[in-house]
C-alpha cells in the first residue's frame, strides 16, 4: 500500500491492535505494535526495521527494534486472539499443515542450517518454520507457527543460549512440531474441521496415528511408495509346530505399494470430479476411492498394541480410505491421499479437501512478498516469533477487511 492509503487506515489498524494485542500490558507496546503493522503493509522492497522506520512518519528505529527484539511480550495470546477472529470470519473447511523455508546468510540467526530449502529448490542455508492455516477455496490465514531447530543447534547449548532459545526447547521432527501446534489450537478451543498436509507429513505413520488418537479427521498426500494390503485380504493362523513361541496370524501375501494397488483398480471406477473454478476454468480430473490396509513396521506395531499386544492380536490391520487421481492422458495414477474418513465420504468432498492445500501458497506469497515474512534481520528466538506474529497480524487485518469490511471492529 502507498503511504496515503496506510495513513487513512490508521484508526482501523488502531482498533484492530487494541483487540488483537490487548494482552500486551503496556500502552507503548501496543503503540509500537500498531506502528510495526503499518510498516509491514506499506510498500517497499524491505520490511526490516530500519527501512520501515524511515518510511513511516512516526517511525522510530530504536523503539521498533526494542519492541520486536527485546520487549518480553508473549506472542501466543496475540496469535490466539487472531486465530479466534479469523476462524469466525473465514469459517474454514480444512486446516492445512505445512512448512516454509526462509533463506538466510550466515549461521548466527536462530535455527539457520544447511537443509532443504523449498524456496530455492535445493539444500541451502535457511530457517524452516512449521505452520497451521485455516483455509477455504476463497480465503486462508495462518493460525499458529513454530520454528524448527535442527539437531546441530540443540546439540550446542551455548549456541542456543546466545540466540535466546528457551531451555525447554529441544529438537523435534516437523510432524511433532505440527502435532504440538494442533494441541495448542485445541487448548484455545478451536476445532479442526479436516486436517490436510502434503506427503512430507502424510508418510509419517506416527503422525497419522497421533491424529486418530485425538479424534481428528485427516486427508494426507502420499508418495505412492507406501505399502498396504487390499481391504478384502484376511490373515490366516499357521499351524503350531509344537516348538518355540506360538505362531502368530499373518497375511499370506506381502503388502504392495499403494501406487500398484491403484494402478490395478478397474478403470471404470474412476470418475470425473471438479473441485473448484480456476482462473482458466474448472479444475477437473478423474478420481476413485479405494479401501486399503496400511502395512509396514509402524502400522503393524500400532495394530498389535491396539489389539492387546503381539500375542493377543488377531492379525487384522485396520482399513483406511485411499483417494487416487488418474488424469486423462496419463498411463498411471499421479496422486494419492490417505484418510481416516470413511470410504462412503462423497468423493467430491475428499477431492476438494485434498486439493485445498493449494490455498496456502497464496498465504506464503502475501506473507513473504507483500508483508516481509522473510525480511526479519534479527537473530533471536524471541525476535523471530515476535516478527512472525506481527506479520500474521498484518495479514489478518487485511483478510478481515477483504472478507468483511466491518470485521475490524470487535464485537
mmCIF file of N, CA, C and O in Angstrom, residues 150-210:
data_model
loop_
_atom_site.group_PDB
_atom_site.id
_atom_site.type_symbol
_atom_site.label_atom_id
_atom_site.label_comp_id
_atom_site.label_asym_id
_atom_site.label_seq_id
_atom_site.Cartn_x
_atom_site.Cartn_y
_atom_site.Cartn_z
ATOM 1 N N UNK A 150 17.135 -27.566 13.992
ATOM 2 C CA UNK A 150 17.877 -28.778 13.629
ATOM 3 C C UNK A 150 18.716 -29.271 14.811
ATOM 4 O O UNK A 150 19.032 -28.515 15.737
ATOM 5 N N UNK A 151 19.109 -30.532 14.773
ATOM 6 C CA UNK A 151 19.879 -31.118 15.870
ATOM 7 C C UNK A 151 21.205 -30.409 16.069
ATOM 8 O O UNK A 151 21.724 -30.353 17.190
ATOM 9 N N UNK A 152 21.791 -29.898 14.994
ATOM 10 C CA UNK A 152 23.067 -29.219 15.158
ATOM 11 C C UNK A 152 22.950 -27.987 16.043
ATOM 12 O O UNK A 152 23.940 -27.498 16.586
ATOM 13 N N UNK A 153 21.739 -27.478 16.196
ATOM 14 C CA UNK A 153 21.502 -26.373 17.118
ATOM 15 C C UNK A 153 21.307 -26.896 18.541
ATOM 16 O O UNK A 153 21.956 -26.428 19.478
ATOM 17 N N UNK A 154 20.422 -27.839 18.714
ATOM 18 C CA UNK A 154 20.131 -28.315 20.071
ATOM 19 C C UNK A 154 21.300 -29.099 20.672
ATOM 20 O O UNK A 154 21.360 -29.264 21.893
ATOM 21 N N UNK A 155 22.208 -29.570 19.826
ATOM 22 C CA UNK A 155 23.415 -30.238 20.336
ATOM 23 C C UNK A 155 24.452 -29.242 20.840
ATOM 24 O O UNK A 155 25.484 -29.656 21.379
ATOM 25 N N UNK A 156 24.212 -27.943 20.628
ATOM 26 C CA UNK A 156 25.142 -26.894 21.081
ATOM 27 C C UNK A 156 24.390 -25.918 21.992
ATOM 28 O O UNK A 156 23.889 -24.888 21.528
ATOM 29 N N UNK A 157 24.291 -26.236 23.278
ATOM 30 C CA UNK A 157 23.538 -25.379 24.212
ATOM 31 C C UNK A 157 24.020 -23.930 24.236
ATOM 32 O O UNK A 157 23.190 -23.014 24.373
ATOM 33 N N UNK A 158 25.333 -23.708 24.101
ATOM 34 C CA UNK A 158 25.837 -22.340 24.117
ATOM 35 C C UNK A 158 25.305 -21.536 22.929
ATOM 36 O O UNK A 158 24.974 -20.355 23.057
ATOM 37 N N UNK A 159 25.242 -22.181 21.787
ATOM 38 C CA UNK A 159 24.717 -21.517 20.592
ATOM 39 C C UNK A 159 23.249 -21.157 20.788
ATOM 40 O O UNK A 159 22.813 -20.052 20.441
ATOM 41 N N UNK A 160 22.486 -22.086 21.353
ATOM 42 C CA UNK A 160 21.072 -21.817 21.627
ATOM 43 C C UNK A 160 20.926 -20.677 22.638
ATOM 44 O O UNK A 160 20.052 -19.814 22.489
ATOM 45 N N UNK A 161 21.790 -20.676 23.649
ATOM 46 C CA UNK A 161 21.717 -19.628 24.667
ATOM 47 C C UNK A 161 21.959 -18.253 24.061
ATOM 48 O O UNK A 161 21.273 -17.284 24.395
ATOM 49 N N UNK A 162 22.933 -18.173 23.159
ATOM 50 C CA UNK A 162 23.237 -16.884 22.526
ATOM 51 C C UNK A 162 22.060 -16.376 21.702
ATOM 52 O O UNK A 162 21.860 -15.163 21.568
ATOM 53 N N UNK A 163 21.286 -17.300 21.137
ATOM 54 C CA UNK A 163 20.128 -16.909 20.321
ATOM 55 C C UNK A 163 18.857 -16.788 21.151
ATOM 56 O O UNK A 163 17.783 -16.520 20.597
ATOM 57 N N UNK A 164 18.959 -16.973 22.463
ATOM 58 C CA UNK A 164 17.796 -16.816 23.326
ATOM 59 C C UNK A 164 16.788 -17.939 23.244
ATOM 60 O O UNK A 164 15.609 -17.740 23.577
ATOM 61 N N UNK A 165 17.220 -19.133 22.828
ATOM 62 C CA UNK A 165 16.299 -20.268 22.766
ATOM 63 C C UNK A 165 15.961 -20.706 24.192
ATOM 64 O O UNK A 165 16.872 -20.935 24.998
ATOM 65 N N UNK A 166 14.684 -20.823 24.549
ATOM 66 C CA UNK A 166 14.327 -21.272 25.903
ATOM 67 C C UNK A 166 14.938 -22.627 26.233
ATOM 68 O O UNK A 166 15.122 -23.479 25.348
ATOM 69 N N UNK A 167 15.247 -22.844 27.507
ATOM 70 C CA UNK A 167 15.927 -24.067 27.928
ATOM 71 C C UNK A 167 15.104 -25.323 27.664
ATOM 72 O O UNK A 167 15.667 -26.416 27.501
ATOM 73 N N UNK A 168 13.780 -25.195 27.652
ATOM 74 C CA UNK A 168 12.946 -26.388 27.479
ATOM 75 C C UNK A 168 12.686 -26.742 26.019
ATOM 76 O O UNK A 168 11.973 -27.705 25.729
ATOM 77 N N UNK A 169 13.251 -25.980 25.088
ATOM 78 C CA UNK A 169 13.067 -26.270 23.658
ATOM 79 C C UNK A 169 14.095 -27.302 23.223
ATOM 80 O O UNK A 169 15.303 -27.110 23.394
ATOM 81 N N UNK A 170 13.629 -28.414 22.665
ATOM 82 C CA UNK A 170 14.504 -29.487 22.197
ATOM 83 C C UNK A 170 14.236 -29.733 20.714
ATOM 84 O O UNK A 170 13.249 -29.249 20.154
ATOM 85 N N UNK A 171 15.140 -30.492 20.099
ATOM 86 C CA UNK A 171 14.921 -30.855 18.695
ATOM 87 C C UNK A 171 13.713 -31.768 18.578
ATOM 88 O O UNK A 171 13.566 -32.734 19.335
ATOM 89 N N UNK A 172 12.832 -31.431 17.642
ATOM 90 C CA UNK A 172 11.684 -32.283 17.339
ATOM 91 C C UNK A 172 11.495 -32.359 15.834
ATOM 92 O O UNK A 172 11.720 -31.376 15.127
ATOM 93 N N UNK A 173 11.077 -33.530 15.368
ATOM 94 C CA UNK A 173 10.762 -33.652 13.951
ATOM 95 C C UNK A 173 9.622 -32.701 13.614
ATOM 96 O O UNK A 173 8.834 -32.327 14.472
ATOM 97 N N UNK A 174 9.521 -32.354 12.338
ATOM 98 C CA UNK A 174 8.496 -31.384 11.932
ATOM 99 C C UNK A 174 7.095 -31.892 12.243
ATOM 100 O O UNK A 174 6.210 -31.109 12.605
ATOM 101 N N UNK A 175 6.842 -33.195 12.113
ATOM 102 C CA UNK A 175 5.496 -33.689 12.397
ATOM 103 C C UNK A 175 5.168 -33.548 13.881
ATOM 104 O O UNK A 175 4.010 -33.322 14.245
ATOM 105 N N UNK A 176 6.185 -33.653 14.742
ATOM 106 C CA UNK A 176 5.934 -33.446 16.175
ATOM 107 C C UNK A 176 5.633 -31.972 16.457
ATOM 108 O O UNK A 176 4.798 -31.652 17.311
ATOM 109 N N UNK A 177 6.331 -31.061 15.766
ATOM 110 C CA UNK A 177 6.022 -29.640 15.911
ATOM 111 C C UNK A 177 4.585 -29.367 15.467
ATOM 112 O O UNK A 177 3.851 -28.613 16.119
ATOM 113 N N UNK A 178 4.198 -29.975 14.342
ATOM 114 C CA UNK A 178 2.818 -29.793 13.850
ATOM 115 C C UNK A 178 1.806 -30.311 14.860
ATOM 116 O O UNK A 178 0.768 -29.681 15.108
ATOM 117 N N UNK A 179 2.103 -31.441 15.465
ATOM 118 C CA UNK A 179 1.210 -32.001 16.471
ATOM 119 C C UNK A 179 1.095 -31.059 17.672
ATOM 120 O O UNK A 179 -0.002 -30.855 18.219
ATOM 121 N N UNK A 180 2.219 -30.471 18.085
ATOM 122 C CA UNK A 180 2.185 -29.515 19.174
ATOM 123 C C UNK A 180 1.343 -28.294 18.840
ATOM 124 O O UNK A 180 0.605 -27.781 19.698
ATOM 125 N N UNK A 181 1.434 -27.820 17.593
ATOM 126 C CA UNK A 181 0.615 -26.681 17.177
ATOM 127 C C UNK A 181 -0.867 -27.036 17.226
ATOM 128 O O UNK A 181 -1.705 -26.230 17.662
ATOM 129 N N UNK A 182 -1.210 -28.241 16.770
ATOM 130 C CA UNK A 182 -2.611 -28.673 16.813
ATOM 131 C C UNK A 182 -3.107 -28.771 18.255
ATOM 132 O O UNK A 182 -4.244 -28.400 18.560
ATOM 133 N N UNK A 183 -2.253 -29.266 19.150
ATOM 134 C CA UNK A 183 -2.651 -29.359 20.563
ATOM 135 C C UNK A 183 -2.867 -27.974 21.159
ATOM 136 O O UNK A 183 -3.796 -27.762 21.958
ATOM 137 N N UNK A 184 -2.011 -27.026 20.787
ATOM 138 C CA UNK A 184 -2.192 -25.661 21.277
ATOM 139 C C UNK A 184 -3.500 -25.077 20.778
ATOM 140 O O UNK A 184 -4.245 -24.432 21.534
ATOM 141 N N UNK A 185 -3.817 -25.287 19.518
ATOM 142 C CA UNK A 185 -5.077 -24.785 18.978
ATOM 143 C C UNK A 185 -6.273 -25.425 19.674
ATOM 144 O O UNK A 185 -7.299 -24.773 19.895
ATOM 145 N N UNK A 186 -6.139 -26.696 20.032
ATOM 146 C CA UNK A 186 -7.219 -27.360 20.777
ATOM 147 C C UNK A 186 -7.372 -26.731 22.156
ATOM 148 O O UNK A 186 -8.494 -26.557 22.653
ATOM 149 N N UNK A 187 -6.248 -26.366 22.788
ATOM 150 C CA UNK A 187 -6.307 -25.686 24.085
ATOM 151 C C UNK A 187 -6.989 -24.328 23.951
ATOM 152 O O UNK A 187 -7.597 -23.835 24.906
ATOM 153 N N UNK A 188 -6.890 -23.719 22.763
ATOM 154 C CA UNK A 188 -7.555 -22.446 22.513
ATOM 155 C C UNK A 188 -9.031 -22.643 22.158
ATOM 156 O O UNK A 188 -9.726 -21.703 21.802
ATOM 157 N N UNK A 189 -9.485 -23.894 22.214
ATOM 158 C CA UNK A 189 -10.870 -24.262 21.910
ATOM 159 C C UNK A 189 -11.249 -23.986 20.462
ATOM 160 O O UNK A 189 -12.394 -23.643 20.157
ATOM 161 N N UNK A 190 -10.282 -24.148 19.597
ATOM 162 C CA UNK A 190 -10.543 -24.105 18.163
ATOM 163 C C UNK A 190 -10.572 -25.539 17.663
ATOM 164 O O UNK A 190 -9.684 -26.332 17.991
ATOM 165 N N UNK A 191 -11.565 -25.861 16.876
ATOM 166 C CA UNK A 191 -11.757 -27.245 16.436
ATOM 167 C C UNK A 191 -11.380 -27.403 14.978
ATOM 168 O O UNK A 191 -11.867 -26.659 14.122
ATOM 169 N N UNK A 192 -10.533 -28.375 14.714
ATOM 170 C CA UNK A 192 -10.120 -28.643 13.338
ATOM 171 C C UNK A 192 -11.259 -29.301 12.573
ATOM 172 O O UNK A 192 -11.836 -30.282 13.055
ATOM 173 N N UNK A 193 -11.621 -28.776 11.391
ATOM 174 C CA UNK A 193 -12.634 -29.464 10.577
ATOM 175 C C UNK A 193 -12.052 -30.743 9.975
ATOM 176 O O UNK A 193 -12.382 -31.844 10.394
ATOM 177 N N UNK A 194 -11.145 -30.601 9.010
ATOM 178 C CA UNK A 194 -10.371 -31.704 8.437
ATOM 179 C C UNK A 194 -8.937 -31.202 8.309
ATOM 180 O O UNK A 194 -8.714 -30.077 7.860
ATOM 181 N N UNK A 195 -7.982 -32.027 8.718
ATOM 182 C CA UNK A 195 -6.576 -31.640 8.647
ATOM 183 C C UNK A 195 -5.984 -32.191 7.351
ATOM 184 O O UNK A 195 -6.133 -33.379 7.051
ATOM 185 N N UNK A 196 -5.334 -31.328 6.567
ATOM 186 C CA UNK A 196 -4.707 -31.771 5.317
ATOM 187 C C UNK A 196 -3.228 -31.389 5.330
ATOM 188 O O UNK A 196 -2.822 -30.445 6.004
ATOM 189 N N UNK A 197 -2.440 -32.159 4.592
ATOM 190 C CA UNK A 197 -1.000 -31.897 4.531
ATOM 191 C C UNK A 197 -0.424 -32.615 3.329
ATOM 192 O O UNK A 197 -1.038 -33.534 2.767
ATOM 193 N N UNK A 198 0.791 -32.211 2.944
ATOM 194 C CA UNK A 198 1.454 -32.865 1.815
ATOM 195 C C UNK A 198 2.098 -34.164 2.283
ATOM 196 O O UNK A 198 2.016 -34.546 3.459
ATOM 197 N N UNK A 199 2.789 -34.842 1.356
ATOM 198 C CA UNK A 199 3.343 -36.160 1.650
ATOM 199 C C UNK A 199 4.452 -36.114 2.690
ATOM 200 O O UNK A 199 4.740 -37.123 3.335
ATOM 201 N N UNK A 200 5.080 -34.946 2.882
ATOM 202 C CA UNK A 200 6.094 -34.840 3.912
ATOM 203 C C UNK A 200 5.554 -35.195 5.287
ATOM 204 O O UNK A 200 6.288 -35.678 6.155
ATOM 205 N N UNK A 201 4.267 -34.936 5.505
ATOM 206 C CA UNK A 201 3.611 -35.300 6.754
ATOM 207 C C UNK A 201 2.786 -36.573 6.597
ATOM 208 O O UNK A 201 2.671 -37.368 7.530
ATOM 209 N N UNK A 202 2.211 -36.773 5.411
ATOM 210 C CA UNK A 202 1.353 -37.932 5.201
ATOM 211 C C UNK A 202 2.072 -39.258 5.323
ATOM 212 O O UNK A 202 1.465 -40.260 5.715
ATOM 213 N N UNK A 203 3.377 -39.303 4.998
ATOM 214 C CA UNK A 203 4.108 -40.573 5.067
ATOM 215 C C UNK A 203 4.443 -40.959 6.495
ATOM 216 O O UNK A 203 4.906 -42.084 6.737
ATOM 217 N N UNK A 204 4.218 -40.063 7.457
ATOM 218 C CA UNK A 204 4.551 -40.351 8.854
ATOM 219 C C UNK A 204 3.415 -41.122 9.521
ATOM 220 O O UNK A 204 2.396 -40.546 9.888
ATOM 221 N N UNK A 205 3.615 -42.415 9.683
ATOM 222 C CA UNK A 205 2.608 -43.234 10.361
ATOM 223 C C UNK A 205 2.364 -42.768 11.799
ATOM 224 O O UNK A 205 1.204 -42.673 12.230
ATOM 225 N N UNK A 206 3.412 -42.444 12.581
ATOM 226 C CA UNK A 206 3.145 -41.950 13.946
ATOM 227 C C UNK A 206 2.301 -40.680 13.963
ATOM 228 O O UNK A 206 1.487 -40.500 14.875
ATOM 229 N N UNK A 207 2.481 -39.811 12.978
ATOM 230 C CA UNK A 207 1.691 -38.585 12.925
ATOM 231 C C UNK A 207 0.233 -38.901 12.656
ATOM 232 O O UNK A 207 -0.670 -38.377 13.322
ATOM 233 N N UNK A 208 -0.024 -39.787 11.697
ATOM 234 C CA UNK A 208 -1.409 -40.159 11.400
ATOM 235 C C UNK A 208 -2.070 -40.809 12.617
ATOM 236 O O UNK A 208 -3.213 -40.520 12.954
ATOM 237 N N UNK A 209 -1.322 -41.680 13.294
ATOM 238 C CA UNK A 209 -1.878 -42.353 14.470
ATOM 239 C C UNK A 209 -2.169 -41.356 15.587
ATOM 240 O O UNK A 209 -3.173 -41.478 16.295
ATOM 241 N N UNK A 210 -1.293 -40.367 15.746
ATOM 242 C CA UNK A 210 -1.496 -39.359 16.788
ATOM 243 C C UNK A 210 -2.764 -38.551 16.521
ATOM 244 O O UNK A 210 -3.498 -38.202 17.457
#
